[in-house]
Amino acid sequence: MTWADAVAPLRNRNFAWYFASRFVNTLGNMMASIALAFAVLDITDSPTALGQVLAAHTIPMVALLLYGGVIADRFPRTLVLQFSNLASAVSQGAIAVLVLAGHAEIWMLVSLSIVHGAVSGIGFPAMASALPQLVPRSDLQPANALVSLTRNAMMVLGPTAGALLVVTVGSGWALAVDALTWLLAALLLVPVALPPNESNGTAPDTIGELREGWTFFWSTPWLWVVVVGFGFLNLIHAGAWLTLGPAVADDTIGRQGWGYVLSAEAAGLLLTTVVLLRVRLERPLLLGMLGVGLLAPPILLLGVAPHLVLLVAAAFLAGAGTEIFGMGWNLAMQENIDDSMLSRAYSYDALGSFVAIPIGQLAFGPLAAAFGFEQVLIASSVAYAAIVALVLCSRSVRDLPRAPVTPVAEVTTGTS
């Protein structure tokens, strides 16, 4: 694959606008994630409270994912995304105003996070499934890589920039930037024109569509095996890394140090994305699961040796592995699932993968208080590695190949 092939999707007008929308939205989110965590810790120095705020976003998001999948397979996906982005701008803007004014309380952040989580649940399946409608199948890997490239580049800069804002002018400004990027992301989607969904014009049957999606999900072994595995992996990741991580960092490597660790993880994602712009990824799920297992070592280090240099190195490798999985998973989904089912497949994927995240967010703070941070993080690292090994016991996961390369010209709408 040449560099000209790698950037070919950007010559497609629809994809270029979608790409720009994802870019600005990601920039804000990368700063907002670290800003919100420390905004909560400024109000109450409690990882349990942080877990409650994070769970308040995740629970409604998970609850509405299936409905979001049906909506995205029924209505224009850009319209669904615009609604989700505008509602997110309002909810994040309200959080920013409260934090900047010094009036934020935990119950307020919980309430607004519920709203943000709900609209995210509606918008996520549309965002995940829109890309195959924008480019030919032969351009799926470079298109996914370009989206990942900007996301990962912003993940390198975003946490560090967010941490700098936190330690200089406070968390509220990073949250305000995030609100503005949600608004801009909605506006950038206006020129995007997608072909109508096959379900448009038919009588709505939400239950029937959900049942059809479930039948497909359960009859596809590689799909449900990975999703079940990620239900447990994300529980550990959300609890051990994202909830306990900032609390451990606050007492060891510092807030700025935690920003460096997250940026190193993003740097690993970014470098791997550049490689994947040129290198075709074969056996996407085998390599992906091996890659995602690289998150176990930094969780272990967080518990036994929270030193900045060690954590930065381990996080970099974990980021590289995570990007391999992300690319492999998107290719497996987009190449093996028909577009008319893709949003619902992504919604069942997200539901199974995310459903246990609130448990991790809520439980790991009390577990660390009861048994100690070190013991909980060591056990989490061992469990994480074991789950990856169990998923790889499935032959359907190990042996899933890439689809053969097909000629270009499957998508012509919006090209220039």
Tab-separated table of C-alpha atoms in Angstrom, residues 86 124 128 141 166 184 186 218 221 273 275 316 327 362:
chain	number	residue	atom	x	y	z
A	86	LEU	CA	-25.664	19.056	19.845
A	124	PHE	CA	-22.396	5.690	19.169
A	128	ALA	CA	-19.317	3.453	14.279
A	141	GLN	CA	-8.306	0.021	6.257
A	166	VAL	CA	-5.982	21.837	35.075
A	184	LEU	CA	-18.451	22.313	15.795
A	186	ALA	CA	-22.304	18.792	14.515
A	218	TRP	CA	-25.447	-14.964	18.732
A	221	PRO	CA	-19.115	-17.022	17.131
A	273	THR	CA	-1.675	3.822	13.199
A	275	VAL	CA	2.350	1.690	10.408
A	316	PHE	CA	3.279	3.225	25.129
A	327	MET	CA	-8.135	-1.684	13.633
A	362	LEU	CA	-18.208	1.861	41.183
